[in-house]
Amino acid sequence: MAIYQKAKGTQDFYDIDAKKMDEVCAKAAKVASTYGCKYLKTPIFEHAEVFEKNVGEESDIVSKEMYTFKDKGDRLMTLRPEGTAAVARFFIENKLYANPGLTKLYYYGPMFRYERQQAGRYREFNQFGIEFYGQSSYLLDVDIIKCAYDIVRAFNIKNVVLKINSIGDFNSRANYSKALKEYFSKYIDSMCEDCKRRLNANPMRILDCKVDANNPAIKNAPNIKDYLTEESITYFNNVLKSLDNLNIPYVVDDNLVRGLDYYTDTVFEFIIQSDDALNGLALVAGGKYANMINSMCGVDVPGIGFALGVERLKAIADQVGYKWDFINDLKPVVIMALDDESKQESMKLASILRANDIQIEIDYSSISMKSQFKLAERVNAKYIIIIGEEERNTKIYTVKNTENRTQEKVKLEDLVKYIRG
Ligand code: AMP
């Protein structure tokens, strides 16, 4: 029955998979905290214009992929497709630009984009992201890349390539846009309807077009590197020098122009190298946005940030055999009660052992030994603690080890240590 199937492009995360998602975010948050970032949770939906204005009307996200709806008060709302515009809205709404120095934030949670379903690409997916607002320095660009690098390394992931490029400052981009417009006007008849519109509205977006990706006109288009101002060239060279200094390997990729409007100067991606369908996809993507806050509220505050795909990081961590912290090797323990009074006692004993992080299973519906042994088998219990009248009185329990089939009497005060081995 179709109604009982999850929606296309969405996923359930059950048990271990859900815990892995949590660990990705928790560990990334720990790294972000070493960079002084504070945790920000923004709403899942925002006024549509938060994204329309900032991500860029000509971007694929805004023009095709947003889940936008009218609420009952006739307001246009959007399920957030990315984090940066929402973080910027928070920054402006709370006038954080009035604070001296840097505002450093991290966020994580679900994002929504109506994308074509493919491996590694979902309609609901999770991002972990970092944003620094308030200063402009090539050292910040390097620090933010290093932060992403540290997160990826925390999961032992080495099969990614850092690709980096400069798309120039405001003046570089204006020159480049002009050159692209001139160039593409010769080929525009062979291009898709979207590109025809982009030619005037935002010719740089033509370079990201998925429909025309193999059109030779795009492949042979002018390159941003020939339009960078002296300042942008110096800035970018400083970023690269500093990355060298930190021994962070990278590849300069002239074709890297991020698909969102707010980027300026440094843009980067960590690209996955694997022998499955994730190969070539970005694990992390980010860059600098010198003018985003300014264009939103008229206050000149530069920003920089990145977002990483939590599902993708989880998948690659599994591929490289990362040992998840949450998986402890302690197996469950079943407390088996031989009579009703002992069942009561088993509830008390369970709370003592659970307080020591031991997983306890109880057969809530039966005192039959057969049924309780079955439970132990089903949950793969290593120990079965047996409580009858004698154990209740002496507080010395019979503990069966199901693996080596031995049995010992253990005092209450020694139980935790005994189970933990
Ligand atoms: P973006 O916001 O498009 O720059 O994406 C940043 C990161 O989020 C990417 O590098 C991916 O790891 C992840 N990501 C983006 N879109 C999707 C998607 N549809 N499904 C899964 N992960 C995604």
Coordinates of C-alpha atoms and ligand atoms in Angstrom, one line a residue:
M1 CA 0.0 0.0 0.0
A2 CA 1.7 3.1 -1.2
I3 CA 0.6 5.3 1.7
Y4 CA 2.6 3.1 4.1
Q5 CA 5.8 3.6 2.2
K6 CA 8.3 6.4 3.0
A7 CA 8.3 9.3 0.6
K8 CA 10.7 9.2 -2.3
G9 CA 14.1 10.5 -1.4
T10 CA 13.6 10.1 2.4
Q11 CA 15.2 7.5 4.7
D12 CA 14.5 5.8 8.0
F13 CA 17.4 5.4 10.3
Y14 CA 17.0 2.5 12.6
D15 CA 19.0 1.6 15.7
I16 CA 22.7 1.5 14.8
D17 CA 22.2 3.6 11.7
A18 CA 20.4 6.3 13.7
K19 CA 23.2 6.2 16.3
K20 CA 25.8 6.6 13.6
M21 CA 24.1 9.7 12.4
D22 CA 24.1 11.1 15.9
E23 CA 27.8 10.2 16.4
V24 CA 28.7 12.0 13.2
C25 CA 27.1 15.2 14.5
A26 CA 28.3 14.8 18.0
K27 CA 31.9 14.3 17.0
A28 CA 31.8 17.1 14.4
A29 CA 30.4 19.4 17.1
K30 CA 33.3 18.4 19.4
V31 CA 35.8 19.4 16.7
A32 CA 33.8 22.7 16.0
S33 CA 33.9 23.5 19.7
T34 CA 37.8 23.4 19.6
Y35 CA 37.4 26.3 17.1
G36 CA 35.2 28.2 19.5
C37 CA 32.0 27.6 17.7
K38 CA 28.6 27.8 19.5
Y39 CA 25.7 25.5 18.8
L40 CA 22.8 27.1 16.9
K41 CA 19.5 25.3 16.2
T42 CA 17.3 27.2 13.7
P43 CA 13.7 26.3 12.7
I44 CA 13.1 23.7 10.1
F45 CA 11.0 26.2 8.1
E46 CA 11.5 29.9 7.4
H47 CA 9.9 32.6 5.4
A48 CA 10.5 31.6 1.8
E49 CA 12.4 34.9 1.1
V50 CA 15.2 34.0 3.5
F51 CA 16.3 31.4 1.0
E52 CA 15.0 33.0 -2.2
K53 CA 17.0 36.2 -1.7
N54 CA 20.2 34.7 -0.4
V55 CA 20.7 31.4 -2.1
G56 CA 19.9 33.1 -5.4
E57 CA 16.8 33.1 -7.5
E58 CA 18.7 31.5 -10.4
S59 CA 20.3 28.7 -8.4
D60 CA 18.9 25.2 -8.8
I61 CA 17.9 25.1 -5.2
V62 CA 15.6 28.1 -5.4
S63 CA 14.3 27.8 -8.9
K64 CA 13.6 24.0 -8.7
E65 CA 14.2 22.3 -5.5
M66 CA 12.5 24.1 -2.6
Y67 CA 9.6 22.7 -0.6
T68 CA 7.6 25.9 -0.4
F69 CA 4.1 26.1 0.8
K70 CA 1.5 28.6 2.0
D71 CA 0.6 28.2 5.6
K72 CA -3.0 28.8 6.9
G73 CA -2.2 32.5 7.4
D74 CA -1.3 32.7 3.7
R75 CA 2.4 33.2 4.4
L76 CA 4.9 31.6 2.0
M77 CA 7.1 29.2 4.0
T78 CA 10.0 27.0 2.9
L79 CA 11.4 23.8 4.5
R80 CA 15.1 24.8 4.8
P81 CA 17.1 23.6 1.9
E82 CA 20.5 24.6 3.5
G83 CA 21.8 26.2 6.6
T84 CA 23.7 29.3 5.7
A85 CA 20.8 31.6 4.9
A86 CA 19.0 30.6 8.0
V87 CA 22.1 31.2 10.2
A88 CA 22.5 34.6 8.5
R89 CA 18.9 35.4 9.3
F90 CA 19.5 34.6 12.9
F91 CA 22.7 36.7 13.0
I92 CA 20.9 39.7 11.6
E93 CA 17.7 39.3 13.6
N94 CA 19.7 39.2 16.8
K95 CA 22.0 42.1 15.6
L96 CA 25.0 40.0 16.4
Y97 CA 27.0 42.2 14.0
A98 CA 27.0 44.7 16.9
N99 CA 29.3 42.4 18.8
P100 CA 33.1 42.9 18.4
G101 CA 35.2 40.1 16.9
L102 CA 34.0 37.0 15.3
T103 CA 30.7 35.1 15.7
K104 CA 31.4 31.4 15.2
L105 CA 28.5 29.0 15.0
Y106 CA 27.8 25.4 14.2
Y107 CA 24.5 23.8 13.3
Y108 CA 23.2 20.4 12.2
G109 CA 19.9 18.9 11.1
P110 CA 17.7 17.9 8.2
M111 CA 17.6 19.9 5.0
F112 CA 15.0 19.5 2.2
R113 CA 15.5 19.7 -1.6
Y114 CA 13.3 18.3 -4.3
E115 CA 16.2 16.6 -6.1
R116 CA 16.3 13.9 -8.7
Q117 CA 16.8 10.7 -6.7
Q118 CA 20.3 9.2 -7.2
A119 CA 22.9 7.4 -5.1
G120 CA 24.0 9.7 -2.2
R121 CA 21.4 12.3 -3.1
Y122 CA 18.2 12.6 -1.0
R123 CA 15.2 14.9 -0.7
E124 CA 15.6 15.0 3.0
F125 CA 19.2 14.8 4.1
N126 CA 21.2 16.1 7.1
Q127 CA 24.0 18.7 7.1
F128 CA 26.5 19.7 9.7
G129 CA 27.8 23.2 9.1
I130 CA 30.0 25.9 10.4
E131 CA 29.8 29.6 9.9
F132 CA 32.2 32.4 11.0
Y133 CA 30.9 36.0 10.6
G134 CA 32.6 39.3 11.3
Q135 CA 36.1 39.3 9.9
S136 CA 37.9 38.8 6.6
S137 CA 41.3 37.2 6.6
Y138 CA 42.8 34.5 4.4
L139 CA 43.7 32.8 7.7
L140 CA 40.1 32.4 8.5
D141 CA 39.6 30.6 5.2
V142 CA 42.4 28.3 6.1
D143 CA 41.0 27.7 9.6
I144 CA 37.6 26.8 8.3
I145 CA 39.1 24.4 5.8
K146 CA 41.3 22.9 8.6
C147 CA 38.2 22.5 10.7
A148 CA 36.5 20.5 7.9
Y149 CA 39.7 18.5 7.5
D150 CA 39.8 17.7 11.2
I151 CA 36.2 16.5 11.2
V152 CA 36.8 14.2 8.2
R153 CA 40.1 12.9 9.8
A154 CA 38.3 12.3 13.1
F155 CA 36.4 9.5 11.2
N156 CA 39.7 8.2 9.7
I157 CA 38.6 9.3 6.3
K158 CA 41.5 9.8 3.9
N159 CA 39.9 9.0 0.6
V160 CA 38.8 12.6 -0.1
V161 CA 40.4 15.3 -2.2
L162 CA 40.3 18.9 -1.2
K163 CA 39.5 20.9 -4.3
I164 CA 39.8 24.7 -4.0
N165 CA 39.4 27.7 -6.2
S166 CA 38.9 31.4 -6.1
I167 CA 35.9 32.9 -7.8
G168 CA 37.1 36.4 -7.0
D169 CA 35.9 39.4 -5.1
F170 CA 32.9 41.5 -6.2
N171 CA 34.9 43.3 -9.0
S172 CA 36.4 40.1 -10.3
R173 CA 33.0 38.6 -10.5
A174 CA 31.5 41.6 -12.2
N175 CA 34.2 41.5 -14.9
Y176 CA 33.7 37.7 -15.3
S177 CA 29.9 38.0 -15.5
K178 CA 30.3 40.5 -18.3
A179 CA 32.7 38.3 -20.2
L180 CA 30.5 35.3 -19.8
K181 CA 27.4 37.2 -21.1
E182 CA 29.3 38.2 -24.2
Y183 CA 30.6 34.7 -24.8
F184 CA 27.4 32.8 -24.1
S185 CA 25.2 35.1 -26.2
K186 CA 26.9 33.5 -29.3
Y187 CA 25.8 30.0 -28.2
I188 CA 22.6 30.6 -26.3
D189 CA 20.4 29.2 -29.1
S190 CA 21.9 25.8 -28.4
M191 CA 21.2 26.0 -24.7
C192 CA 18.3 25.1 -22.4
E193 CA 15.5 27.5 -21.5
D194 CA 16.9 28.0 -18.0
C195 CA 20.2 29.0 -19.4
K196 CA 18.5 31.5 -21.8
R197 CA 17.0 33.1 -18.7
R198 CA 20.3 33.0 -16.8
L199 CA 22.2 34.8 -19.5
N200 CA 20.8 38.1 -18.4
A201 CA 19.9 37.3 -14.8
N202 CA 23.1 35.6 -13.7
P203 CA 25.4 34.2 -16.4
M204 CA 27.7 32.4 -13.9
R205 CA 24.8 30.0 -13.1
I206 CA 25.0 28.7 -16.7
L207 CA 28.3 27.0 -15.7
D208 CA 26.4 24.8 -13.1
C209 CA 23.7 23.8 -15.5
K210 CA 23.0 20.1 -15.2
V211 CA 21.1 20.0 -18.6
D212 CA 23.8 21.7 -20.6
A213 CA 26.7 20.1 -18.6
N214 CA 28.2 18.5 -21.7
N215 CA 27.6 21.4 -24.1
P216 CA 31.0 22.4 -25.6
A217 CA 30.0 26.0 -25.1
I218 CA 30.2 25.4 -21.3
K219 CA 33.4 23.4 -21.5
N220 CA 35.1 26.2 -23.5
A221 CA 33.8 29.1 -21.6
P222 CA 36.1 31.8 -20.3
N223 CA 37.7 30.9 -17.0
I224 CA 37.4 32.9 -13.8
K225 CA 41.1 32.8 -13.1
D226 CA 41.7 35.2 -16.0
Y227 CA 39.4 37.8 -14.5
L228 CA 40.6 37.9 -10.9
T229 CA 41.7 41.2 -9.5
E230 CA 45.2 41.6 -8.1
E231 CA 43.7 41.6 -4.6
S232 CA 41.9 38.3 -5.2
I233 CA 45.0 36.7 -6.7
T234 CA 47.1 37.7 -3.6
Y235 CA 44.4 36.6 -1.2
F236 CA 44.1 33.2 -2.9
N237 CA 47.9 32.7 -3.0
N238 CA 48.0 33.4 0.7
V239 CA 45.3 30.8 1.4
L240 CA 47.3 28.2 -0.6
K241 CA 50.6 29.1 1.1
S242 CA 49.0 28.7 4.4
L243 CA 47.5 25.3 3.5
D244 CA 50.9 24.2 2.4
N245 CA 52.3 25.4 5.8
L246 CA 49.7 23.1 7.6
N247 CA 50.5 20.2 5.2
I248 CA 46.9 20.0 4.0
P249 CA 47.0 18.6 0.5
Y250 CA 44.7 20.3 -2.1
V251 CA 44.1 20.5 -5.8
V252 CA 43.3 23.9 -7.4
D253 CA 40.3 23.3 -9.7
D254 CA 39.6 26.2 -12.1
N255 CA 36.2 24.7 -12.8
L256 CA 35.0 24.8 -9.2
V257 CA 32.3 27.5 -9.0
R258 CA 29.8 26.8 -6.2
G259 CA 26.1 26.7 -7.1
L260 CA 25.0 29.3 -4.6
D261 CA 25.0 33.0 -5.2
Y262 CA 26.5 34.3 -2.0
Y263 CA 30.1 33.0 -2.5
T264 CA 33.1 35.2 -3.2
D265 CA 36.9 34.5 -3.3
T266 CA 37.7 31.1 -1.8
V267 CA 35.4 28.1 -2.6
F268 CA 36.3 24.5 -1.7
E269 CA 34.9 21.0 -1.7
F270 CA 36.1 17.7 -0.3
I271 CA 35.4 15.2 -3.1
I272 CA 34.9 11.5 -2.3
Q273 CA 37.1 9.0 -4.0
S274 CA 35.7 5.5 -3.7
D275 CA 34.9 2.6 -5.9
D276 CA 31.1 2.9 -5.4
A277 CA 28.4 5.3 -6.5
L278 CA 29.6 8.0 -4.1
N279 CA 32.8 8.5 -6.1
G280 CA 33.1 12.1 -7.3
L281 CA 30.4 13.5 -5.0
A282 CA 31.2 16.2 -2.5
L283 CA 31.4 15.3 1.1
V284 CA 32.0 18.9 2.3
A285 CA 31.3 22.1 0.4
G286 CA 32.0 25.7 1.5
G287 CA 33.5 29.0 0.9
K288 CA 33.6 32.7 1.7
Y289 CA 30.7 35.1 1.4
A290 CA 31.9 38.7 1.6
N291 CA 28.6 40.3 0.7
M292 CA 25.8 38.1 1.9
I293 CA 25.1 39.9 5.2
N294 CA 25.5 43.2 3.5
S295 CA 23.0 42.3 0.8
M296 CA 20.5 41.2 3.5
C297 CA 20.7 44.1 5.9
G298 CA 23.1 46.7 4.6
V299 CA 25.7 46.0 7.3
D300 CA 29.1 45.1 5.9
V301 CA 30.0 41.8 7.6
P302 CA 32.0 39.1 5.8
G303 CA 31.3 35.4 6.4
I304 CA 32.7 32.1 5.6
G305 CA 31.4 28.5 6.2
F306 CA 31.0 25.0 5.0
A307 CA 28.4 22.2 5.2
L308 CA 29.0 18.5 5.2
G309 CA 26.6 15.8 4.3
V310 CA 26.0 13.7 7.4
E311 CA 24.7 10.6 5.4
R312 CA 27.7 10.7 3.1
L313 CA 30.1 11.0 6.0
K314 CA 28.5 8.1 7.8
A315 CA 28.7 6.0 4.6
I316 CA 32.3 6.8 4.0
A317 CA 33.2 6.2 7.7
D318 CA 31.7 2.7 7.4
Q319 CA 33.6 2.1 4.1
V320 CA 37.0 2.9 5.7
G321 CA 36.2 0.7 8.8
Y322 CA 35.8 3.6 11.3
K323 CA 35.1 2.1 14.8
W324 CA 32.0 3.9 16.1
D325 CA 32.4 5.1 19.6
F326 CA 28.8 4.2 20.6
I327 CA 29.3 0.5 19.9
N328 CA 30.4 -0.9 23.2
D329 CA 31.0 -4.5 23.3
L330 CA 28.9 -5.1 26.4
K331 CA 26.1 -7.6 25.6
P332 CA 22.7 -7.5 27.2
V333 CA 21.9 -9.2 30.5
V334 CA 18.6 -11.0 31.2
I335 CA 17.3 -11.1 34.7
M336 CA 15.3 -14.3 35.2
A337 CA 12.8 -14.4 38.0
L338 CA 11.5 -17.7 39.4
D339 CA 8.4 -16.4 41.1
D340 CA 6.3 -13.2 41.2
E341 CA 8.1 -11.7 44.2
S342 CA 11.4 -12.2 42.5
K343 CA 10.0 -10.4 39.5
Q344 CA 9.6 -7.3 41.7
E345 CA 13.1 -7.8 42.9
S346 CA 14.4 -8.1 39.3
M347 CA 13.0 -4.6 38.6
K348 CA 15.1 -3.2 41.5
L349 CA 18.2 -5.0 40.4
A350 CA 17.6 -3.8 36.8
S351 CA 17.7 -0.2 38.0
I352 CA 21.0 -0.7 39.8
L353 CA 22.6 -2.3 36.8
R354 CA 21.2 0.2 34.2
A355 CA 22.5 3.0 36.4
N356 CA 25.9 1.4 35.5
D357 CA 25.2 1.5 31.8
I358 CA 24.4 -2.2 31.5
Q359 CA 21.6 -3.2 29.1
I360 CA 19.0 -5.2 31.0
E361 CA 16.2 -7.3 29.5
I362 CA 13.3 -8.7 31.5
D363 CA 10.5 -11.0 30.4
Y364 CA 7.6 -8.8 31.6
S365 CA 4.9 -11.4 30.8
S366 CA 6.1 -14.7 32.2
I367 CA 8.0 -16.4 35.0
S368 CA 8.3 -19.6 33.0
M369 CA 11.9 -20.5 32.7
K370 CA 11.4 -21.6 29.1
S371 CA 10.1 -18.3 28.1
Q372 CA 12.8 -16.4 29.9
F373 CA 15.6 -18.6 28.3
K374 CA 14.0 -17.8 24.9
L375 CA 14.3 -14.1 25.6
A376 CA 17.9 -14.5 26.5
E377 CA 18.5 -16.3 23.3
R378 CA 16.6 -13.7 21.2
V379 CA 18.5 -10.7 22.6
N380 CA 21.8 -12.6 22.5
A381 CA 22.4 -12.1 26.3
K382 CA 25.8 -13.0 27.6
Y383 CA 24.7 -13.3 31.2
I384 CA 21.5 -14.5 32.8
I385 CA 21.0 -13.5 36.4
I386 CA 18.7 -15.8 38.2
I387 CA 16.6 -14.6 41.2
G388 CA 14.6 -17.0 43.3
E389 CA 13.7 -16.9 47.0
E390 CA 17.2 -17.8 48.2
E391 CA 18.8 -15.0 46.0
R392 CA 16.2 -12.5 47.3
N393 CA 17.2 -13.3 50.9
T394 CA 21.0 -13.6 50.5
K395 CA 21.5 -10.9 47.8
I396 CA 23.9 -13.4 46.2
Y397 CA 22.8 -14.2 42.7
T398 CA 23.3 -17.1 40.4
V399 CA 24.9 -15.7 37.2
K400 CA 24.9 -18.0 34.1
N401 CA 27.4 -17.2 31.4
T402 CA 25.7 -18.3 28.1
E403 CA 28.9 -18.2 26.1
N404 CA 31.1 -20.7 28.1
R405 CA 28.1 -22.3 29.9
T406 CA 29.4 -21.7 33.4
Q407 CA 27.5 -20.6 36.4
E408 CA 28.7 -18.7 39.5
K409 CA 27.3 -17.1 42.6
V410 CA 28.0 -13.4 42.7
K411 CA 27.3 -10.9 45.5
L412 CA 25.2 -7.9 44.7
E413 CA 28.1 -5.5 45.4
D414 CA 30.3 -7.5 42.9
L415 CA 27.8 -7.8 40.1
V416 CA 28.7 -4.7 38.1
K417 CA 32.3 -5.6 38.1
Y418 CA 31.6 -9.2 37.2
I419 CA 29.5 -8.3 34.2
R420 CA 31.8 -5.7 33.0
G421 CA 34.6 -8.3 33.1
Ligands
AMP1 P1 25.5 22.2 -0.6 O1 24.7 22.9 0.5 O2 24.8 21.9 -1.8 O3 26.8 23.0 -0.8 O4 26.0 20.8 0.0 C1 26.8 20.6 1.1 C2 27.0 19.1 1.4 O5 25.7 18.6 1.7 C3 27.4 18.3 0.1 O6 28.8 18.3 0.0 C4 26.8 17.0 0.5 O7 27.7 16.2 1.3 C5 25.6 17.3 1.2 N1 24.4 17.3 0.3 C6 23.9 18.2 -0.5 N2 22.8 17.9 -1.1 C7 22.5 16.6 -0.7 C8 21.5 15.7 -1.0 N3 20.5 16.0 -1.8 N4 21.5 14.4 -0.4 C9 22.5 14.1 0.5 N5 23.5 15.0 0.8 C10 23.5 16.2 0.2

